[in-house]
Short mmCIF file of N, CA and C in Angstrom, two decimals:
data_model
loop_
_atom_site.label_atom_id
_atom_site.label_comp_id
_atom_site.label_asym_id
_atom_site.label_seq_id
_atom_site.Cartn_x
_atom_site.Cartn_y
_atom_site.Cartn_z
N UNK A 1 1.48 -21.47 -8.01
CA UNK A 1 0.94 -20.29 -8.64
C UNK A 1 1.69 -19.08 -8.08
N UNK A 2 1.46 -18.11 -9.19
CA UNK A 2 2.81 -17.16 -8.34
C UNK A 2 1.67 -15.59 -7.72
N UNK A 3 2.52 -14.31 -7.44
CA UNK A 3 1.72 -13.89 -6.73
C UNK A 3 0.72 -13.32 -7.52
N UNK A 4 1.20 -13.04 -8.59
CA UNK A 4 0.79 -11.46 -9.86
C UNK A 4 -0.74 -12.78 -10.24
N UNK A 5 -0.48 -13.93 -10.51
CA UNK A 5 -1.73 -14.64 -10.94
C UNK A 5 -3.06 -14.69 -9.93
N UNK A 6 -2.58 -15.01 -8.53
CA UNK A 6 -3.33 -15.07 -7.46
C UNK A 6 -3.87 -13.82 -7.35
N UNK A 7 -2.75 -12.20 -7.51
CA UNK A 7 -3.80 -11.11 -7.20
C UNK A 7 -4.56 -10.57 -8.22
N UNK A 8 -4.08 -11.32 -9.71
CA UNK A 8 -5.44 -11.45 -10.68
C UNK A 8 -6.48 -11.91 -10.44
N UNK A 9 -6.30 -12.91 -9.59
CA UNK A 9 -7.84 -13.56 -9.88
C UNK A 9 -8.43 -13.10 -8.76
N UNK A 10 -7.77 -12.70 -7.82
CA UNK A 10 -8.46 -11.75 -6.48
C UNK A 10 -9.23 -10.66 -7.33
N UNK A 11 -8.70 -9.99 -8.55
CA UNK A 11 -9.38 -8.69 -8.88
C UNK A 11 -10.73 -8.63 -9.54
N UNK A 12 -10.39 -10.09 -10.39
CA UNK A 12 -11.34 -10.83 -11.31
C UNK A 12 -12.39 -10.65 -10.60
N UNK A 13 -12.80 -11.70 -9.30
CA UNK A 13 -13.84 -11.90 -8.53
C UNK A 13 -14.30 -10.51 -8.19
N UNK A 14 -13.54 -9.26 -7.76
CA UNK A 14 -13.81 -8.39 -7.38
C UNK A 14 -14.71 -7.33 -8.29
N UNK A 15 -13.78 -7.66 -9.25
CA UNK A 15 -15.12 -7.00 -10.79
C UNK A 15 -16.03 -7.34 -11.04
N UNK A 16 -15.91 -8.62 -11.05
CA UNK A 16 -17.25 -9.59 -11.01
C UNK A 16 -18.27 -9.40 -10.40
N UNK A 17 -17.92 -9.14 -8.90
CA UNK A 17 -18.81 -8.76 -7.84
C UNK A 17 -18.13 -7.76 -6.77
N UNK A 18 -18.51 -6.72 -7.42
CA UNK A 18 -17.64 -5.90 -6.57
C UNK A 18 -17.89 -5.56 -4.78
N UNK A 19 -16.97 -5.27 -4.40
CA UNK A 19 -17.56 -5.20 -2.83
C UNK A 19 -18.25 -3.89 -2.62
N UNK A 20 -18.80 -3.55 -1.13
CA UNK A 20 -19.51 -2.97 -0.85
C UNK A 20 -18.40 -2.37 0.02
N UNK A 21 -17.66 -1.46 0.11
CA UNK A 21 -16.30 -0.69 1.04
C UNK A 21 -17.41 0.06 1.81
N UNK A 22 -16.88 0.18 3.54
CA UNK A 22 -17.38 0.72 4.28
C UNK A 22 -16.95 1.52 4.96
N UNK A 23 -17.87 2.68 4.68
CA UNK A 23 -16.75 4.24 4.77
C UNK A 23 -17.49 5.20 4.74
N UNK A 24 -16.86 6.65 4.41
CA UNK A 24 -17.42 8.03 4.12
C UNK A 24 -18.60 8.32 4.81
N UNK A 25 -18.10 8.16 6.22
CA UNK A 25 -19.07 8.49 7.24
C UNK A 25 -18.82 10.08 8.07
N UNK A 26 -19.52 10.51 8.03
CA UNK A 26 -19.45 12.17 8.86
C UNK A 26 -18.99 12.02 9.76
N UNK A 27 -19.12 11.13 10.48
CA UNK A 27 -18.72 11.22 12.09
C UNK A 27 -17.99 9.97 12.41
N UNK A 28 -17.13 9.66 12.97
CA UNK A 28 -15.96 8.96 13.88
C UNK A 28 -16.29 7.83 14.24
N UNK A 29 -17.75 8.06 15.08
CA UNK A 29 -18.32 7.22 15.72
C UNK A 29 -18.88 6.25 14.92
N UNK A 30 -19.57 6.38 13.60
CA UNK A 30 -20.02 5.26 12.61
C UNK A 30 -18.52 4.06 12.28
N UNK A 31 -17.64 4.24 12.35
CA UNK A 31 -16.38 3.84 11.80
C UNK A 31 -16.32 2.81 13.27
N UNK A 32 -16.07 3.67 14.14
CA UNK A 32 -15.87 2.56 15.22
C UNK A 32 -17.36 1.63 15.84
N UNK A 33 -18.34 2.18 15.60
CA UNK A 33 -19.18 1.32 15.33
C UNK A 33 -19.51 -0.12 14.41
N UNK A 34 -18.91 -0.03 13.29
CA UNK A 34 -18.35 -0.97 12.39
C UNK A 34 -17.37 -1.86 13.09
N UNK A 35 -16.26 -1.44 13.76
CA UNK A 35 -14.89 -2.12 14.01
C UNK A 35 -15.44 -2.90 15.17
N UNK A 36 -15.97 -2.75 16.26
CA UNK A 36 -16.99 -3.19 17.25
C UNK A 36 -17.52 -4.18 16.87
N UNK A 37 -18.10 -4.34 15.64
CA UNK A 37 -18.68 -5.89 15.17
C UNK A 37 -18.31 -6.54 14.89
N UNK A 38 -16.73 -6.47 15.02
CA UNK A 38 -15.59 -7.27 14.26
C UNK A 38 -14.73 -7.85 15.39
N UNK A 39 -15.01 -9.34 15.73
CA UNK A 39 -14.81 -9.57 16.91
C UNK A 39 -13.01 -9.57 16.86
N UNK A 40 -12.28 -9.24 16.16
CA UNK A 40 -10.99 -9.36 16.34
C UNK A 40 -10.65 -8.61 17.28
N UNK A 41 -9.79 -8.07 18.50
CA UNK A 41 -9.35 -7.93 19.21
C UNK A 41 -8.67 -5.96 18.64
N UNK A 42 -8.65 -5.27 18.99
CA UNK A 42 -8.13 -4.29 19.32
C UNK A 42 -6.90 -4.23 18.45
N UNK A 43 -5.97 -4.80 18.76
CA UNK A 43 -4.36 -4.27 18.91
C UNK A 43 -4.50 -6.42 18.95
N UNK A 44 -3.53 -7.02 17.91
CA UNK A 44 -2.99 -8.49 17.61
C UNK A 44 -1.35 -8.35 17.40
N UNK A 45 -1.09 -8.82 17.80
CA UNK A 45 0.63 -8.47 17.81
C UNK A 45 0.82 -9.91 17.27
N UNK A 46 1.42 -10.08 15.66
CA UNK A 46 1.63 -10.60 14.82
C UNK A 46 2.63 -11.48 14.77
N UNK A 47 3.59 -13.09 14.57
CA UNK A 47 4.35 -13.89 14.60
C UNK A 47 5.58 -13.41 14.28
N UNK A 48 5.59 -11.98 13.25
CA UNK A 48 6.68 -11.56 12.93
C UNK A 48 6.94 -10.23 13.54
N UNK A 49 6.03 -10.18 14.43
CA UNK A 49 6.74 -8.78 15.64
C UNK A 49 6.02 -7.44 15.19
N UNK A 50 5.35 -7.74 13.85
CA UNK A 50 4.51 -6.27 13.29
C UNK A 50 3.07 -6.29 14.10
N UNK A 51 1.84 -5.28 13.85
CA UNK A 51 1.05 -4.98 14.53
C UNK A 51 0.25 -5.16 14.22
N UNK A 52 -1.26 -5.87 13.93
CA UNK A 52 -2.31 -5.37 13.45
C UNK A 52 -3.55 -4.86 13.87
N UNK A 53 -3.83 -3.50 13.87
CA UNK A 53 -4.78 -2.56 14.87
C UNK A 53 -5.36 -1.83 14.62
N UNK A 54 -7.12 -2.10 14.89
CA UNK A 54 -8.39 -1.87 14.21
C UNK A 54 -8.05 0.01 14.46
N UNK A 55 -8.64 0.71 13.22
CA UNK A 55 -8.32 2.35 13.50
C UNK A 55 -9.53 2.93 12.80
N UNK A 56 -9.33 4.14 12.74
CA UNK A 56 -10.34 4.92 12.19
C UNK A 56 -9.14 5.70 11.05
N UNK A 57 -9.94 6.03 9.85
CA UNK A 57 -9.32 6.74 8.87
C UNK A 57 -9.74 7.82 8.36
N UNK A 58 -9.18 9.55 8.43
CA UNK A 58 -9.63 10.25 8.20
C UNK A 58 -9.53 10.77 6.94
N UNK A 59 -10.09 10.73 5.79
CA UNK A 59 -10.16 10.90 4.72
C UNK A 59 -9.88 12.47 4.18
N UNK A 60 -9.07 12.90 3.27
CA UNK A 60 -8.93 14.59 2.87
C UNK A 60 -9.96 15.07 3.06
N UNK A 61 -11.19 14.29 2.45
CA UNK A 61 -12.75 14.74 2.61
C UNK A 61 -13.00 15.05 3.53
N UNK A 62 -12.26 14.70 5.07
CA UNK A 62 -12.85 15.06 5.92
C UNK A 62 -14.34 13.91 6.28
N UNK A 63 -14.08 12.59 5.63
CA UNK A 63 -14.72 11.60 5.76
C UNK A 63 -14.16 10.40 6.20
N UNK A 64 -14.78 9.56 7.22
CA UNK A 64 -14.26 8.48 8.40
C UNK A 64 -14.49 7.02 7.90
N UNK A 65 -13.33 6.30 7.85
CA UNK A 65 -13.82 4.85 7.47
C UNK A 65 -13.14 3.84 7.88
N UNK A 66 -13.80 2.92 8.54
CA UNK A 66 -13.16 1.88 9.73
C UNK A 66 -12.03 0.64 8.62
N UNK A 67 -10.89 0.59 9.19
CA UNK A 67 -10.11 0.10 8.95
C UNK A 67 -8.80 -0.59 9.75
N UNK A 68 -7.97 -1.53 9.28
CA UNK A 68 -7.20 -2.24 9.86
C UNK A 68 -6.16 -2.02 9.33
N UNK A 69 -5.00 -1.61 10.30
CA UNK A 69 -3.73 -1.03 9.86
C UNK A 69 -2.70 -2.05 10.33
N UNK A 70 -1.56 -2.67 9.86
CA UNK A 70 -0.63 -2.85 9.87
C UNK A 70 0.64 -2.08 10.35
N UNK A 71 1.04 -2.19 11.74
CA UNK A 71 2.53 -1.50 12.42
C UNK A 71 3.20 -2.05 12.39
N UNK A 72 4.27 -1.57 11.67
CA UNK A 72 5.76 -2.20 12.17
C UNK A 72 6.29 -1.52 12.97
N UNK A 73 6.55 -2.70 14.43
CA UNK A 73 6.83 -1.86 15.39
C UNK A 73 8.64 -1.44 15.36
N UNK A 74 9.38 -2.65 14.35
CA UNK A 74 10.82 -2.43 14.69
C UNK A 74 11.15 -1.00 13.90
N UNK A 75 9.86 0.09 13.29
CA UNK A 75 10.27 0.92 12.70
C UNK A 75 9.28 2.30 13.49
N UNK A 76 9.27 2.18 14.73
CA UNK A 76 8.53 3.01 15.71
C UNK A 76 6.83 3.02 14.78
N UNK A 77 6.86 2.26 14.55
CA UNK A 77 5.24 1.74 14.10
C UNK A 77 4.58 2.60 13.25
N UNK A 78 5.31 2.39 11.93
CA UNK A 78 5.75 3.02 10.71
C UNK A 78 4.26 2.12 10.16
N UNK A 79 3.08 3.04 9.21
CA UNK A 79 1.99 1.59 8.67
C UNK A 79 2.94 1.12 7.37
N UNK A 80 2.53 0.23 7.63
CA UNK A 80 3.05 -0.39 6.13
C UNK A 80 1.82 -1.42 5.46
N UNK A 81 0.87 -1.67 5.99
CA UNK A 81 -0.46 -1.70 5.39
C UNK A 81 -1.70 -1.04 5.97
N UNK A 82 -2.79 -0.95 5.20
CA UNK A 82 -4.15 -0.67 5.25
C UNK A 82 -5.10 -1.54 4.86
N UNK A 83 -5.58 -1.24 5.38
CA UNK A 83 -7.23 -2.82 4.94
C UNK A 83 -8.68 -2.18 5.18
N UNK A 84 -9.02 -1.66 4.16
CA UNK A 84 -10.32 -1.15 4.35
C UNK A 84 -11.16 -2.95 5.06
N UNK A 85 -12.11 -1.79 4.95
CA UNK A 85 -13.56 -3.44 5.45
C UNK A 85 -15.23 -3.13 4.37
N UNK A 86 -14.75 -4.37 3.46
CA UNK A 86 -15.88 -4.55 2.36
C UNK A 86 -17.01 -5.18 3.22
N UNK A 87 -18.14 -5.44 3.18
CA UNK A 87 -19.56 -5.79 3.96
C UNK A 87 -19.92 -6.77 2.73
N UNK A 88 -20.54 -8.34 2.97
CA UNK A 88 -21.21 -8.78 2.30
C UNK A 88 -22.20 -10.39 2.87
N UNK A 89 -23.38 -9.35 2.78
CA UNK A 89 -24.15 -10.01 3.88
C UNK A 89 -23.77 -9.49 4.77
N UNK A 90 -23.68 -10.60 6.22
CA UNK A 90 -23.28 -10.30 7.21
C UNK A 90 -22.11 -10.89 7.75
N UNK A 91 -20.89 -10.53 6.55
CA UNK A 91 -19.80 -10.89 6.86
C UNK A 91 -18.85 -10.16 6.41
N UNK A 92 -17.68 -9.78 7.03
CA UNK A 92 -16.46 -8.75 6.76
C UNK A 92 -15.18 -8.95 6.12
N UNK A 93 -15.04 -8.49 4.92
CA UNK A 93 -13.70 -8.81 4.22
C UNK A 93 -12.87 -7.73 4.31
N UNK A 94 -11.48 -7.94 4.64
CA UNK A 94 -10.59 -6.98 4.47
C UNK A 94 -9.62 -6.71 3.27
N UNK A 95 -9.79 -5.68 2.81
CA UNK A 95 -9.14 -5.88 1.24
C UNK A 95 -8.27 -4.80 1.44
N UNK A 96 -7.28 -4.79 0.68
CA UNK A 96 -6.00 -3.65 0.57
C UNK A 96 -6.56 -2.21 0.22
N UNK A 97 -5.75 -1.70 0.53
CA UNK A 97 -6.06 -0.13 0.58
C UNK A 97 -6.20 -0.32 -0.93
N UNK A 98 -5.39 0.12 -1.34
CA UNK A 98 -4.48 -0.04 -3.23
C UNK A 98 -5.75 -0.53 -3.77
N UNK A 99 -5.84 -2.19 -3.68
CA UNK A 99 -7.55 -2.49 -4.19
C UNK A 99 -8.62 -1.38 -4.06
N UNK A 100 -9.08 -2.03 -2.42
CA UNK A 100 -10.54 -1.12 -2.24
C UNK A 100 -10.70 0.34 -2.97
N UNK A 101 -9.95 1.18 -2.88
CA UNK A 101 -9.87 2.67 -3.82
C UNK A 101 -10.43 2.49 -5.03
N UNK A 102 -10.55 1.12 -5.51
CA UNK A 102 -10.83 1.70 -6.92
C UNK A 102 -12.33 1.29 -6.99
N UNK A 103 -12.79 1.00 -5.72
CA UNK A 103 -14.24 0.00 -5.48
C UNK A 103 -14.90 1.44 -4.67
N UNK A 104 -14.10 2.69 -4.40
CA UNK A 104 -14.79 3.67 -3.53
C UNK A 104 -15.33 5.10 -4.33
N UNK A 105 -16.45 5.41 -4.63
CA UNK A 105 -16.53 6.22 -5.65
C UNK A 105 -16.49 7.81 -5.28
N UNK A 106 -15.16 7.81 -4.98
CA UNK A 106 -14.42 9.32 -5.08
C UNK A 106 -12.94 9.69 -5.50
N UNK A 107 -12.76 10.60 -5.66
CA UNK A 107 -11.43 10.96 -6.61
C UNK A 107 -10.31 10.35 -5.66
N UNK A 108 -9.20 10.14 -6.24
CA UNK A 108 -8.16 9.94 -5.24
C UNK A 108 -7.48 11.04 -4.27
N UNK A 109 -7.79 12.27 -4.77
CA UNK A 109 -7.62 13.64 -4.29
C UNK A 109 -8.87 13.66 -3.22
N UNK A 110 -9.62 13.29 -3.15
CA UNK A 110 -10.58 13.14 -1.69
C UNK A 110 -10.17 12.02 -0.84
N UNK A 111 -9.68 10.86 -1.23
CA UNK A 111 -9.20 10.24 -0.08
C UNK A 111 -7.96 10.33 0.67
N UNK A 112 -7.12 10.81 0.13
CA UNK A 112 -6.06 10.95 0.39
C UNK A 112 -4.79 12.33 0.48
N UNK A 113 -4.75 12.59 1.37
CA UNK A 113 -3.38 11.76 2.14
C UNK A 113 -4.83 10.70 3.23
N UNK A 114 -4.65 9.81 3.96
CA UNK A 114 -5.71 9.63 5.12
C UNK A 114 -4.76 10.23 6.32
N UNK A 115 -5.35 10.17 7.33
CA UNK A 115 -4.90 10.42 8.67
C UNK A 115 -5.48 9.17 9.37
N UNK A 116 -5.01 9.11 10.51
CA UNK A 116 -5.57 7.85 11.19
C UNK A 116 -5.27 8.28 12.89
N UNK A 117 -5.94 7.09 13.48
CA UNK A 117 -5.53 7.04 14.88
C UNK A 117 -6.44 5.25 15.25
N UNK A 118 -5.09 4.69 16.06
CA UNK A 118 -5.85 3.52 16.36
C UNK A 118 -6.74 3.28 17.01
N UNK A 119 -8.00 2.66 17.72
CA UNK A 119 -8.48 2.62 18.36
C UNK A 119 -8.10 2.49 20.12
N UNK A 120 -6.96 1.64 20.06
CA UNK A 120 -6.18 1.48 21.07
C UNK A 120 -5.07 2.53 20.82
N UNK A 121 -4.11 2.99 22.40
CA UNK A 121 -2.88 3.48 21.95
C UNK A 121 -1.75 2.22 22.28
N UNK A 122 -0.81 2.48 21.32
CA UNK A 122 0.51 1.65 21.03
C UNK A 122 1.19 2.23 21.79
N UNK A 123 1.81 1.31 22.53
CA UNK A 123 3.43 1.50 23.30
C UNK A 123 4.38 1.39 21.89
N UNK A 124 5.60 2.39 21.95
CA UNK A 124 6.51 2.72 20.63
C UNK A 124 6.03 3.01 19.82
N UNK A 125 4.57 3.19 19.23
CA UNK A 125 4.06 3.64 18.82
C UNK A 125 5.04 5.51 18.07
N UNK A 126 5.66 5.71 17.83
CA UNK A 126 5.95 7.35 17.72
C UNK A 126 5.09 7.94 16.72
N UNK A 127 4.72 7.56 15.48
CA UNK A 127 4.15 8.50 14.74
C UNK A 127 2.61 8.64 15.25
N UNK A 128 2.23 8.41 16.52
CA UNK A 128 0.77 8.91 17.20
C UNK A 128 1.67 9.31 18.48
N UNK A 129 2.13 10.47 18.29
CA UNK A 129 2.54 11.30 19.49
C UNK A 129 0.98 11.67 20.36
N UNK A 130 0.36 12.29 19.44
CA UNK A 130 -1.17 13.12 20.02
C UNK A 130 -1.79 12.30 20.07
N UNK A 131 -2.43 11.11 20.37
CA UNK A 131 -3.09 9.83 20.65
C UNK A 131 -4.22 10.17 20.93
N UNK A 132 -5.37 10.53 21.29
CA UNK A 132 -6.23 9.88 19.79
C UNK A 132 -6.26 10.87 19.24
N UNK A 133 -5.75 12.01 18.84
CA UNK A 133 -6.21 12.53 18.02
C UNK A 133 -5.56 12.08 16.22
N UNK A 134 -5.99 12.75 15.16
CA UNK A 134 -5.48 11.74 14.23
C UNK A 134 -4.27 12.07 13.88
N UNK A 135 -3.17 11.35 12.88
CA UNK A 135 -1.74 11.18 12.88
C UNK A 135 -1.98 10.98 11.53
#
């Protein structure tokens, strides 16, 4: 099966039953409160040398929503993905930025540009010079 079919039927299910994206929180602290329940580890340094590291996302709105970012570190840890976190029951799915947006009910002009900062700080890390503050 190729990819364009597989991320059809990813969308299918998603219409079907759409997720519950967890986000647009006032304060910082709800976001990392979320990431905390997610027993994955901080900062996972990946088979192919990229990063993956639980963060907080600051929304144009000026609204916070816990997420998992993707670093490539051979590019001073450039993101090259995002993964919001859908809730269902009491279990956590991570879905693409690109997806989740269209499951979040605000303009795209309120979410974006985001800002971020990881929960952990990255060594080579460069585009979080100001650590924690957001980048």
């Amino acid at each position: 099966m190729n990819n364009s079919n597989s991320n059809n039927d990813i969308l299918n299910q998603l219409d079907a039953h759409p997720p519950k994206i967890i986000g647009g929180y006032k304060k910082p602290g709800w976001a990392v409160k979320t990431l905390e329940k997610i027993s994955n580890e901080s900062i996972e340094v990946e088979e192919d040398g990229t990063i993956t590291a639980k963060a907080i996302l600051l929304a144009a709105d000026q609204t916070y929503y816990p997420a998992f970012l993707t670093l490539d570190m051979e590019n001073g840890g450039k993101v090259i993905g995002a993964y919001l976190i859908a809730e269902d029951q009491e279990t956590y799915h991570l879905i693409p930025f690109e997806i989740a947006r269209g499951f979040i009910k605000k303009e795209e002009n309120e979410l974006t540009p985001f800002r971020y900062h990881t929960l952990e700080k990255i060594e080579g890390d460069v585009y979080q010079q100001n650590w924690p503050e957001f980048s």
